[in-house]
CSV table of C-alpha atoms in Angstrom, one decimal:
chain,number,residue,atom,x,y,z
A,362,MET,CA,-92.4,150.4,-103.0
A,363,VAL,CA,-89.5,151.3,-100.7
A,364,ARG,CA,-87.5,154.1,-101.4
A,365,ILE,CA,-84.0,155.1,-99.3
A,366,GLN,CA,-82.1,157.8,-100.1
A,367,LEU,CA,-78.5,157.4,-99.0
A,368,CYS,CA,-77.2,160.7,-100.9
A,369,GLY,CA,-78.1,164.0,-99.6
A,370,ARG,CA,-80.6,164.2,-96.7
A,371,PHE,CA,-81.0,160.5,-95.4
A,372,ALA,CA,-84.6,159.5,-96.0
A,373,VAL,CA,-86.7,156.0,-96.0
A,374,VAL,CA,-89.9,156.5,-97.7
A,375,LEU,CA,-92.5,153.5,-97.6
A,376,GLU,CA,-95.4,153.5,-100.3
A,377,GLY,CA,-95.1,157.2,-100.6
A,378,GLN,CA,-94.8,158.4,-96.7
A,379,PRO,CA,-91.3,159.3,-95.3
A,380,ILE,CA,-90.6,157.2,-91.9
A,381,GLU,CA,-87.2,157.8,-91.2
A,382,SER,CA,-88.1,160.4,-88.4
A,383,ARG,CA,-90.1,157.2,-86.6
A,384,LEU,CA,-86.8,155.2,-86.5
A,385,PRO,CA,-85.2,155.0,-82.9
A,386,GLY,CA,-82.8,157.8,-82.7
A,387,ARG,CA,-79.4,158.5,-84.6
A,388,GLN,CA,-78.4,154.9,-84.3
A,389,GLY,CA,-81.3,153.6,-85.7
A,390,ARG,CA,-81.2,155.8,-88.6
A,391,LEU,CA,-77.4,154.8,-88.9
A,392,LEU,CA,-78.5,150.8,-88.9
A,393,VAL,CA,-80.7,151.1,-91.3
A,394,ALA,CA,-78.0,153.2,-93.6
A,395,TYR,CA,-75.5,151.0,-93.1
A,396,LEU,CA,-78.1,147.5,-94.2
A,397,ALA,CA,-79.0,149.6,-97.3
A,398,THR,CA,-75.5,150.2,-98.3
A,399,TYR,CA,-74.3,146.8,-98.1
A,400,ARG,CA,-78.0,145.0,-99.1
A,401,SER,CA,-76.5,143.2,-101.3
A,402,GLN,CA,-74.7,140.4,-98.9
A,403,PRO,CA,-75.4,139.5,-95.1
A,404,VAL,CA,-73.5,141.8,-92.6
A,405,GLU,CA,-72.0,139.9,-89.3
A,406,ARG,CA,-73.5,141.2,-86.2
A,407,THR,CA,-70.0,141.7,-85.1
A,408,VAL,CA,-69.0,144.1,-88.0
A,409,LEU,CA,-72.4,146.2,-87.4
A,410,LEU,CA,-71.5,146.5,-83.3
A,411,ASP,CA,-67.8,147.5,-84.3
A,412,THR,CA,-68.8,150.1,-86.9
A,413,LEU,CA,-71.9,151.9,-85.1
A,414,TRP,CA,-70.3,151.6,-81.6
A,415,PRO,CA,-66.6,152.1,-82.3
A,416,GLU,CA,-65.7,152.8,-78.7
A,417,GLY,CA,-67.1,149.5,-77.7
A,418,GLY,CA,-69.3,149.2,-74.6
A,419,ALA,CA,-71.0,146.2,-72.6
A,420,GLY,CA,-74.5,147.2,-73.7
A,421,ALA,CA,-73.9,147.5,-77.2
A,422,GLY,CA,-75.0,144.1,-78.0
A,423,GLY,CA,-78.1,144.9,-76.3
A,424,THR,CA,-78.7,148.0,-77.7
A,425,LEU,CA,-78.4,146.5,-81.0
A,426,THR,CA,-81.1,144.1,-80.2
A,427,VAL,CA,-83.5,146.5,-79.2
A,428,LEU,CA,-83.0,149.0,-82.0
A,429,LEU,CA,-83.8,145.5,-84.3
A,430,SER,CA,-86.8,144.9,-82.5
A,431,LYS,CA,-87.8,148.6,-83.0
A,432,ILE,CA,-87.0,149.3,-86.5
A,433,ARG,CA,-88.4,145.5,-88.2
A,434,PRO,CA,-92.0,146.7,-87.7
A,435,LEU,CA,-91.8,150.1,-88.9
A,436,LEU,CA,-89.9,149.1,-92.3
A,437,ALA,CA,-92.7,146.6,-93.4
A,438,PRO,CA,-92.8,145.6,-96.2
A,439,ALA,CA,-88.8,145.5,-96.2
A,440,GLU,CA,-87.5,143.1,-94.1
A,441,ILE,CA,-84.4,142.6,-91.9
A,442,TRP,CA,-83.3,139.1,-92.2
A,443,GLY,CA,-81.1,137.1,-89.8
A,444,ARG,CA,-79.8,137.0,-86.1
A,445,ARG,CA,-75.9,136.5,-86.3
A,446,THR,CA,-75.5,138.2,-89.5
A,447,LEU,CA,-78.2,140.8,-90.7
A,448,GLN,CA,-79.4,141.7,-94.3
A,449,LEU,CA,-82.0,144.5,-95.5
A,450,VAL,CA,-84.4,142.7,-98.3
A,451,LEU,CA,-86.6,145.3,-100.0
A,452,PRO,CA,-89.7,144.4,-102.2
A,453,ALA,CA,-89.7,144.3,-105.9
A,454,GLN,CA,-89.6,147.9,-107.5
A,455,SER,CA,-88.0,149.2,-104.6
A,456,ALA,CA,-84.8,151.9,-105.1
A,457,VAL,CA,-81.5,152.7,-103.3
A,458,ASP,CA,-80.5,156.1,-105.0
A,459,LEU,CA,-76.3,154.7,-104.2
A,460,GLU,CA,-77.4,151.7,-106.2
A,461,ILE,CA,-78.9,153.7,-108.8
A,462,GLY,CA,-76.3,155.8,-109.2
A,463,THR,CA,-73.4,153.3,-109.5
A,464,THR,CA,-75.5,151.1,-111.5
A,465,SER,CA,-76.3,154.3,-114.1
A,466,LEU,CA,-72.2,154.8,-114.1
A,467,HIS,CA,-71.7,151.7,-115.4
A,468,SER,CA,-74.0,152.0,-118.1
A,469,ALA,CA,-72.7,155.4,-119.0
A,470,GLU,CA,-69.3,154.1,-119.3
A,471,SER,CA,-70.0,151.0,-121.4
A,472,ALA,CA,-72.4,153.3,-123.6
A,473,VAL,CA,-69.4,155.6,-124.2
A,474,ALA,CA,-67.1,152.9,-124.8
A,475,LEU,CA,-69.3,152.1,-127.4
A,476,ARG,CA,-69.8,155.4,-128.7
A,477,ASP,CA,-73.3,155.1,-128.4
A,478,TRP,CA,-74.0,158.8,-127.1
A,479,ARG,CA,-77.8,158.8,-126.8
A,480,ARG,CA,-77.9,155.9,-124.4
A,481,ALA,CA,-74.8,157.4,-122.4
A,482,TRP,CA,-76.3,160.9,-121.8
A,483,PRO,CA,-79.6,160.1,-119.3
A,484,ALA,CA,-77.3,157.6,-117.6
A,485,ALA,CA,-74.2,159.9,-116.9
A,486,LEU,CA,-76.5,162.4,-116.0
A,487,ALA,CA,-78.6,160.4,-113.4
A,488,ALA,CA,-75.3,159.0,-111.9
A,489,HIS,CA,-73.8,162.7,-111.9
A,490,TYR,CA,-77.4,163.9,-109.8
A,491,ILE,CA,-77.1,161.3,-107.3
A,492,SER,CA,-73.2,161.5,-106.9
A,493,ARG,CA,-73.0,165.2,-106.2
A,494,ARG,CA,-74.9,165.0,-103.3
A,495,ARG,CA,-72.7,164.1,-99.7
A,496,PHE,CA,-73.2,160.9,-98.8
A,497,LEU,CA,-75.1,160.7,-95.6
A,498,ALA,CA,-74.9,164.3,-95.1
A,499,GLU,CA,-76.0,164.9,-91.6
A,500,PHE,CA,-74.2,162.2,-90.2
A,501,GLU,CA,-70.2,161.6,-89.5
A,502,ALA,CA,-68.6,158.2,-89.0
A,503,ALA,CA,-65.7,156.6,-90.4
A,504,TRP,CA,-67.3,154.3,-93.0
A,505,ILE,CA,-69.3,157.4,-94.1
A,506,ASP,CA,-66.1,158.9,-94.9
A,507,GLN,CA,-65.0,156.0,-96.8
A,508,TRP,CA,-68.1,156.1,-99.0
A,509,ARG,CA,-67.9,160.0,-99.4
A,510,ARG,CA,-64.5,159.1,-100.9
A,511,GLN,CA,-65.8,156.6,-103.1
A,512,LEU,CA,-69.1,159.0,-104.3
A,513,ASP,CA,-66.4,161.7,-105.2
A,514,VAL,CA,-64.8,159.1,-107.8
A,515,ILE,CA,-68.0,158.3,-108.9
A,516,HIS,CA,-68.9,161.7,-109.5
A,517,GLU,CA,-65.8,162.4,-111.6
A,518,ARG,CA,-66.3,159.5,-113.4
A,519,ALA,CA,-70.0,160.4,-114.4
A,520,LEU,CA,-69.1,164.3,-115.0
A,521,ALA,CA,-66.5,162.8,-117.7
A,522,CYS,CA,-69.0,160.3,-119.1
A,523,TYR,CA,-71.6,163.3,-119.3
A,524,ALA,CA,-69.2,165.4,-121.4
A,525,GLU,CA,-68.2,162.9,-123.6
A,526,ALA,CA,-71.9,162.1,-124.3
A,527,CYS,CA,-72.5,165.9,-124.8
A,528,LEU,CA,-69.6,166.1,-127.1
A,529,GLY,CA,-70.6,163.0,-129.0
A,530,ILE,CA,-74.4,164.4,-129.5
A,531,GLY,CA,-72.7,168.0,-130.6
A,532,GLY,CA,-75.2,170.8,-131.5
A,533,THR,CA,-77.2,172.1,-128.0
A,534,GLU,CA,-75.1,169.8,-126.2
A,535,LEU,CA,-71.7,171.7,-126.4
A,536,PRO,CA,-72.4,174.2,-123.9
A,537,ALA,CA,-73.3,171.5,-121.4
A,538,ALA,CA,-70.1,169.6,-122.5
A,539,GLU,CA,-68.3,172.9,-121.5
A,540,ARG,CA,-70.2,173.3,-118.4
A,541,ALA,CA,-69.4,169.4,-117.2
A,542,ALA,CA,-65.9,169.9,-118.1
A,543,ARG,CA,-65.3,173.3,-115.9
A,544,ARG,CA,-67.0,171.3,-112.8
A,545,LEU,CA,-64.6,168.4,-113.2
A,546,VAL,CA,-61.5,170.7,-113.6
A,547,ALA,CA,-62.5,172.2,-110.6
A,548,HIS,CA,-63.5,169.2,-108.8
A,549,ALA,CA,-60.2,167.6,-109.6
A,550,PRO,CA,-57.7,170.4,-110.9
A,551,LEU,CA,-54.6,168.4,-111.1
A,552,ALA,CA,-56.3,165.4,-113.1
A,553,GLU,CA,-56.1,166.1,-116.8
A,554,THR,CA,-59.2,164.4,-118.0
A,555,GLY,CA,-61.1,167.4,-117.2
A,556,HIS,CA,-58.8,169.7,-118.8
A,557,GLN,CA,-58.7,167.9,-122.4
A,558,LEU,CA,-62.6,167.7,-122.1
A,559,LEU,CA,-62.5,171.4,-121.7
A,560,MET,CA,-60.3,172.0,-124.5
A,561,ARG,CA,-62.4,169.7,-126.8
A,562,ALA,CA,-65.4,171.3,-125.8
A,563,LEU,CA,-63.8,175.0,-126.4
A,564,SER,CA,-62.8,173.8,-129.9
A,565,ALA,CA,-65.9,172.2,-130.7
A,566,CYS,CA,-67.9,175.4,-130.0
A,567,GLY,CA,-65.6,177.2,-132.1
A,568,ASP,CA,-63.2,179.1,-129.6
A,569,ALA,CA,-59.6,177.7,-130.3
A,570,ALA,CA,-58.1,180.7,-128.3
A,571,ALA,CA,-60.0,179.6,-125.3
A,572,ALA,CA,-58.9,176.0,-125.8
A,573,LEU,CA,-55.5,177.0,-126.1
A,574,ALA,CA,-55.6,179.2,-123.2
A,575,ALA,CA,-57.2,176.2,-121.0
A,576,TYR,CA,-53.7,174.4,-122.3
A,577,ASP,CA,-51.6,176.9,-121.0
A,578,GLN,CA,-53.3,177.2,-117.5
A,579,LEU,CA,-53.3,173.5,-117.3
A,580,ARG,CA,-49.5,173.5,-118.2
A,581,GLN,CA,-48.6,176.3,-115.6
A,582,LEU,CA,-50.6,174.3,-112.8
A,583,LEU,CA,-48.9,171.2,-113.6
A,584,ARG,CA,-45.5,173.1,-113.4
A,585,ASP,CA,-46.5,174.8,-110.2
A,586,GLU,CA,-47.8,172.2,-108.2
A,587,LEU,CA,-46.1,168.8,-109.7
A,588,GLY,CA,-43.1,169.9,-111.2
A,589,VAL,CA,-44.3,168.1,-114.6
A,590,SER,CA,-45.3,169.0,-117.9
A,591,PRO,CA,-48.9,167.7,-119.5
A,592,CYS,CA,-49.2,164.1,-120.9
A,593,PRO,CA,-48.7,163.1,-124.4
A,594,ALA,CA,-52.4,162.7,-125.1
A,595,THR,CA,-52.8,166.4,-123.8
A,596,GLN,CA,-49.8,167.4,-125.8
A,597,ALA,CA,-51.2,166.1,-128.8
A,598,LEU,CA,-54.7,168.0,-128.4
A,599,HIS,CA,-52.5,171.2,-128.1
A,600,SER,CA,-50.5,170.6,-131.3
A,601,ARG,CA,-53.4,169.7,-133.2
A,602,LEU,CA,-55.1,173.2,-131.9
A,603,LEU,CA,-51.9,174.9,-132.8
A,604,ARG,CA,-52.4,173.5,-136.4
A,605,GLY,CA,-55.9,174.8,-136.5
A,606,GLN,CA,-57.6,171.4,-136.3
A,607,GLN,CA,-61.1,171.0,-134.3
A,608,LEU,CA,-60.4,168.6,-131.7
A,609,ASP,CA,-64.1,166.8,-132.0
A,610,GLU,CA,-65.7,166.0,-135.1
A,611,PRO,CA,-69.6,165.6,-135.4
A,612,THR,CA,-70.4,162.1,-134.7
A,613,ARG,CA,-73.5,160.0,-135.3
A,614,PRO,CA,-74.6,158.0,-132.3
A,615,ALA,CA,-74.0,154.3,-132.6
A,616,THR,CA,-76.6,151.8,-133.9
A,617,HIS,CA,-77.0,148.2,-132.8
A,618,ALA,CA,-78.7,145.7,-134.8
A,619,ARG,CA,-81.5,143.5,-132.9
């Protein structure tokens, strides 16, 4: 089994032994990280050269060849296939945390759409734990910045799914729904999703006054920053609170026939 960690500190673990420190320098680690990130399809050699050596240089092609010759034996049983195009191929039962995070998010969003809260909860939590870590934290490069922005979006969606699942399960999970909603508000303060979830979580906990206060804070923030009012969906939640209605009723997890 090969395990590659791209979110947080870069790590490559073969049969339980970390080997990233044995890779040839910064460029060797970035080469493996790039191929792991895009391992679903072959990568053109020219793309690798432009990405890892953006300033060019006559010796970049030769450097890549040397790096590959050093890296290939270190990664076994993983393999790097090809010459003009390169692809990282991992043995069965291997894991790349970025792939686990994106797959978990898709599973969570699918389960939320079906109101299958018990299935959504662990998938959303896994996506949240992975996406909250900084992509390739010890490196800086333009392609890494692009993935950090994508991971931010994954993180927001994972928090929203987790809060929804906790609200759907109810009971002892309601405080977790509130915490996730507050994290989402802090992460994306001008997006109304987090504020809506916070209002719902506070209402479900029986604190209608705090839910109304959360709406007022959102209304003032949007007015000051954007000069707009909350969207109709958020205003509808506010209207229900003013009428004394609870925003989230207890819901049974969805069941599916086999």
